[in-house]
């Protein structure tokens, strides 16, 4: 057999049932096992049920501690790489999931890079119903049943920015109009335009004041993206947003950062929190309530594809 791998679960139980009850006998067995592994080039994975340091830690090539915690009453799984012989550990804590019984570890997020040489215009995702429009991410549509009239995002901006990119590209390709009520990064529109059909690239407007939004709205399918972190007079902005919502003149995507806003939470049809966990952009829904989901951005097919994996 080439490259054999032996997994022993659990090591304490195996040592006990083979008669190695004394610590000295157990350590001798561990020495012999490691020696056999190196001589036969067999990889051995030992699963133990303790986290304290023992003599075995010095014999093996790697030590990984697996943790399962609760974060805001949601499952959170991480593994801590304490030792990896001959290798530099650049990110010792990794987020992972056991979704559908399959182990999946997530790498550190390196940033959104959408400037590719030959961008491909993605197939648009249709709305889910007359009252719920697509998020631009199939996995997120399944989890939240799409976005509603007013959608609130709270937490880390970079994670929200990924969601906003997906929504913007899909909405424009469906022929919708977008209004940005913030000082978006100068290259934001340029980045998303490369993935939008030519005839819809002009369906974008920008305003400096929220009170000017109403003049730019084309119809009730228009989507307004607001970043309250960039607005000084938040109270006035909230009143303007509530007026827009009550009059149902458009759809609203509102990012509030970490400070939150109780007035907006009370009538949000979708409330999503965004957070970096162990270097991975994650989201979880307050309404509708969801598990924590890790986000992965795939550009391998020259289009930005976002995948979500529940941390369970």
CSV table of C-alpha atoms in Angstrom, one decimal, residues 49-264:
chain,number,residue,atom,x,y,z
A,49,UNK,CA,-9.5,13.0,24.7
A,50,UNK,CA,-7.3,15.4,26.8
A,51,UNK,CA,-5.7,18.8,26.0
A,52,UNK,CA,-2.9,18.8,28.6
A,53,UNK,CA,0.7,18.4,27.6
A,54,UNK,CA,2.2,14.9,27.9
A,55,UNK,CA,5.4,13.1,26.8
A,56,UNK,CA,3.6,12.1,23.6
A,57,UNK,CA,3.6,15.8,22.5
A,58,UNK,CA,7.4,15.6,22.2
A,59,UNK,CA,7.4,12.4,20.1
A,60,UNK,CA,4.9,13.3,17.4
A,61,UNK,CA,5.5,15.7,14.5
A,62,UNK,CA,2.3,17.7,15.0
A,63,UNK,CA,-0.2,18.6,17.7
A,64,UNK,CA,-3.6,19.9,16.9
A,65,UNK,CA,-6.2,20.8,19.6
A,66,UNK,CA,-9.9,20.8,18.4
A,67,UNK,CA,-12.3,23.1,20.1
A,68,UNK,CA,-16.1,23.3,20.0
A,69,UNK,CA,-17.6,26.4,21.5
A,70,UNK,CA,-20.8,28.5,21.5
A,71,UNK,CA,-20.9,32.0,20.0
A,72,UNK,CA,-24.1,33.9,20.5
A,73,UNK,CA,-25.8,30.5,21.0
A,74,UNK,CA,-24.4,29.2,17.7
A,75,UNK,CA,-21.9,26.4,17.2
A,76,UNK,CA,-18.3,27.5,16.5
A,77,UNK,CA,-15.6,25.0,15.7
A,78,UNK,CA,-11.9,25.8,15.7
A,79,UNK,CA,-8.6,23.9,15.7
A,80,UNK,CA,-5.4,25.2,17.2
A,81,UNK,CA,-2.1,24.0,15.7
A,82,UNK,CA,0.3,23.9,18.6
A,83,UNK,CA,3.1,22.1,16.8
A,84,UNK,CA,4.1,21.3,13.3
A,85,UNK,CA,7.6,20.0,13.0
A,86,UNK,CA,9.7,21.6,10.3
A,87,UNK,CA,7.0,24.1,9.2
A,88,UNK,CA,6.2,27.6,10.1
A,89,UNK,CA,2.7,28.1,11.5
A,90,UNK,CA,1.5,31.4,10.1
A,91,UNK,CA,-2.1,31.0,11.2
A,92,UNK,CA,-2.3,28.8,14.3
A,93,UNK,CA,-6.1,29.0,14.7
A,94,UNK,CA,-8.3,27.7,11.9
A,95,UNK,CA,-12.1,27.6,11.6
A,96,UNK,CA,-13.6,24.3,10.5
A,97,UNK,CA,-16.9,22.6,10.0
A,98,UNK,CA,-18.4,19.1,10.1
A,99,UNK,CA,-21.3,19.9,7.8
A,100,UNK,CA,-22.9,16.7,6.5
A,101,UNK,CA,-20.3,14.7,8.4
A,102,UNK,CA,-17.4,16.0,6.3
A,103,UNK,CA,-14.4,17.8,7.8
A,104,UNK,CA,-13.7,21.2,6.1
A,105,UNK,CA,-11.1,23.6,7.2
A,106,UNK,CA,-11.1,27.3,6.0
A,107,UNK,CA,-8.0,29.2,5.0
A,108,UNK,CA,-7.3,32.8,5.9
A,109,UNK,CA,-9.1,35.3,3.7
A,110,UNK,CA,-6.7,37.2,1.5
A,111,UNK,CA,-9.0,40.0,0.3
A,112,UNK,CA,-11.3,40.6,-2.6
A,113,UNK,CA,-9.5,40.7,-5.9
A,114,UNK,CA,-11.9,41.2,-8.8
A,115,UNK,CA,-9.6,42.8,-11.3
A,116,UNK,CA,-9.1,39.8,-13.7
A,117,UNK,CA,-8.1,39.9,-17.4
A,118,UNK,CA,-11.1,38.2,-19.0
A,119,UNK,CA,-14.1,38.6,-16.7
A,120,UNK,CA,-17.2,36.5,-17.4
A,121,UNK,CA,-20.7,37.9,-16.9
A,122,UNK,CA,-22.4,35.5,-14.5
A,123,UNK,CA,-25.9,34.1,-15.0
A,124,UNK,CA,-28.3,36.2,-13.1
A,125,UNK,CA,-30.3,34.6,-10.2
A,126,UNK,CA,-34.0,35.4,-10.3
A,127,UNK,CA,-36.0,36.7,-7.4
A,128,UNK,CA,-37.4,34.1,-5.0
A,129,UNK,CA,-40.9,35.7,-4.8
A,130,UNK,CA,-42.8,38.9,-5.3
A,131,UNK,CA,-41.6,40.2,-1.9
A,132,UNK,CA,-38.1,38.6,-1.7
A,133,UNK,CA,-35.3,39.4,-4.1
A,134,UNK,CA,-32.1,37.4,-4.6
A,135,UNK,CA,-29.0,38.1,-2.6
A,136,UNK,CA,-26.9,37.2,-5.7
A,137,UNK,CA,-25.6,34.1,-3.7
A,138,UNK,CA,-27.5,30.9,-4.2
A,139,UNK,CA,-26.4,29.5,-0.8
A,140,UNK,CA,-27.5,32.6,1.0
A,141,UNK,CA,-30.9,32.6,-0.9
A,142,UNK,CA,-31.5,29.0,0.5
A,143,UNK,CA,-30.6,30.1,4.0
A,144,UNK,CA,-32.5,33.4,4.3
A,145,UNK,CA,-35.0,33.0,1.4
A,146,UNK,CA,-33.5,36.1,-0.2
A,147,UNK,CA,-33.7,39.8,1.0
A,148,UNK,CA,-36.8,41.7,1.9
A,149,UNK,CA,-37.8,45.4,1.6
A,150,UNK,CA,-35.4,46.5,4.4
A,151,UNK,CA,-32.2,44.6,5.1
A,152,UNK,CA,-29.9,45.4,8.0
A,153,UNK,CA,-26.2,44.4,8.2
A,154,UNK,CA,-24.2,44.8,11.4
A,155,UNK,CA,-20.5,44.0,12.1
A,156,UNK,CA,-17.4,44.0,9.9
A,157,UNK,CA,-17.5,46.1,6.8
A,158,UNK,CA,-15.3,43.8,4.6
A,159,UNK,CA,-17.6,40.9,5.0
A,160,UNK,CA,-20.6,43.1,4.2
A,161,UNK,CA,-18.7,44.5,1.2
A,162,UNK,CA,-18.5,40.9,-0.3
A,163,UNK,CA,-22.3,40.6,0.1
A,164,UNK,CA,-22.8,44.0,-1.5
A,165,UNK,CA,-20.7,43.1,-4.5
A,166,UNK,CA,-22.7,39.9,-5.1
A,167,UNK,CA,-26.0,41.7,-4.7
A,168,UNK,CA,-25.0,44.6,-7.0
A,169,UNK,CA,-23.8,42.4,-9.8
A,170,UNK,CA,-26.9,40.3,-9.8
A,171,UNK,CA,-29.3,43.1,-9.4
A,172,UNK,CA,-27.8,45.1,-12.3
A,173,UNK,CA,-27.8,42.0,-14.5
A,174,UNK,CA,-31.6,41.7,-13.8
A,175,UNK,CA,-32.1,45.3,-15.0
A,176,UNK,CA,-32.5,46.9,-11.6
A,177,UNK,CA,-31.3,50.3,-10.6
A,178,UNK,CA,-28.9,50.8,-7.8
A,179,UNK,CA,-28.4,54.0,-5.7
A,180,UNK,CA,-25.3,54.3,-3.5
A,181,UNK,CA,-25.9,56.7,-0.6
A,182,UNK,CA,-22.3,56.8,0.6
A,183,UNK,CA,-18.8,57.7,-0.4
A,184,UNK,CA,-18.1,54.4,-2.0
A,185,UNK,CA,-14.5,53.6,-2.9
A,186,UNK,CA,-13.8,55.2,-6.3
A,187,UNK,CA,-13.1,51.9,-8.0
A,188,UNK,CA,-16.1,50.0,-6.6
A,189,UNK,CA,-18.3,50.7,-9.6
A,190,UNK,CA,-15.5,49.9,-12.0
A,191,UNK,CA,-14.9,46.5,-10.3
A,192,UNK,CA,-18.5,45.4,-10.4
A,193,UNK,CA,-19.2,46.8,-13.9
A,194,UNK,CA,-16.8,44.3,-15.5
A,195,UNK,CA,-19.3,41.5,-14.5
A,196,UNK,CA,-22.5,43.4,-15.6
A,197,UNK,CA,-24.1,43.4,-19.0
A,198,UNK,CA,-23.2,46.4,-21.1
A,199,UNK,CA,-26.8,47.6,-21.4
A,200,UNK,CA,-27.2,47.8,-17.6
A,201,UNK,CA,-23.9,49.4,-16.6
A,202,UNK,CA,-25.4,52.8,-16.4
A,203,UNK,CA,-28.2,51.8,-14.0
A,204,UNK,CA,-26.2,53.3,-11.1
A,205,UNK,CA,-26.7,56.5,-9.2
A,206,UNK,CA,-24.9,58.1,-6.3
A,207,UNK,CA,-26.1,60.7,-3.8
A,208,UNK,CA,-24.3,62.5,-1.0
A,209,UNK,CA,-27.4,63.0,1.2
A,210,UNK,CA,-30.0,60.4,2.1
A,211,UNK,CA,-32.7,63.0,1.5
A,212,UNK,CA,-31.7,63.1,-2.2
A,213,UNK,CA,-32.5,59.4,-2.7
A,214,UNK,CA,-36.1,59.9,-3.5
A,215,UNK,CA,-35.3,62.0,-6.6
A,216,UNK,CA,-33.2,59.1,-8.0
A,217,UNK,CA,-35.6,56.2,-7.4
A,218,UNK,CA,-36.8,54.8,-10.7
A,219,UNK,CA,-39.4,52.2,-9.4
A,220,UNK,CA,-40.1,50.0,-6.4
A,221,UNK,CA,-37.5,47.5,-7.5
A,222,UNK,CA,-34.7,50.1,-7.1
A,223,UNK,CA,-32.1,49.1,-4.5
A,224,UNK,CA,-30.5,51.6,-2.2
A,225,UNK,CA,-27.2,50.8,-0.4
A,226,UNK,CA,-26.5,52.9,2.7
A,227,UNK,CA,-23.5,52.8,4.9
A,228,UNK,CA,-24.3,54.6,8.2
A,229,UNK,CA,-20.7,54.4,9.3
A,230,UNK,CA,-19.9,57.2,6.8
A,231,UNK,CA,-22.8,59.5,8.0
A,232,UNK,CA,-22.2,62.0,10.8
A,233,UNK,CA,-25.9,62.7,11.6
A,234,UNK,CA,-27.1,59.1,12.1
A,235,UNK,CA,-30.4,60.1,13.8
A,236,UNK,CA,-31.5,62.2,10.9
A,237,UNK,CA,-30.4,59.5,8.5
A,238,UNK,CA,-32.4,56.8,10.4
A,239,UNK,CA,-35.5,59.0,10.1
A,240,UNK,CA,-35.0,59.4,6.4
A,241,UNK,CA,-34.5,55.6,6.0
A,242,UNK,CA,-37.7,54.9,8.0
A,243,UNK,CA,-39.6,57.2,5.8
A,244,UNK,CA,-38.4,55.5,2.6
A,245,UNK,CA,-39.3,52.1,4.1
A,246,UNK,CA,-42.8,53.2,5.2
A,247,UNK,CA,-43.6,54.6,1.8
A,248,UNK,CA,-42.2,51.4,0.2
A,249,UNK,CA,-40.6,53.4,-2.6
A,250,UNK,CA,-37.5,51.1,-2.9
A,251,UNK,CA,-35.5,48.2,-1.4
A,252,UNK,CA,-32.9,49.1,1.2
A,253,UNK,CA,-29.5,47.6,2.1
A,254,UNK,CA,-28.2,49.3,5.3
A,255,UNK,CA,-24.8,48.7,7.0
A,256,UNK,CA,-24.5,50.0,10.6
A,257,UNK,CA,-21.1,48.7,11.6
A,258,UNK,CA,-20.7,47.6,15.3
A,259,UNK,CA,-22.7,50.3,17.0
A,260,UNK,CA,-26.1,48.9,15.9
A,261,UNK,CA,-29.3,50.8,15.7
A,262,UNK,CA,-32.4,49.6,17.7
A,263,UNK,CA,-34.8,51.7,15.6
A,264,UNK,CA,-33.7,49.9,12.4
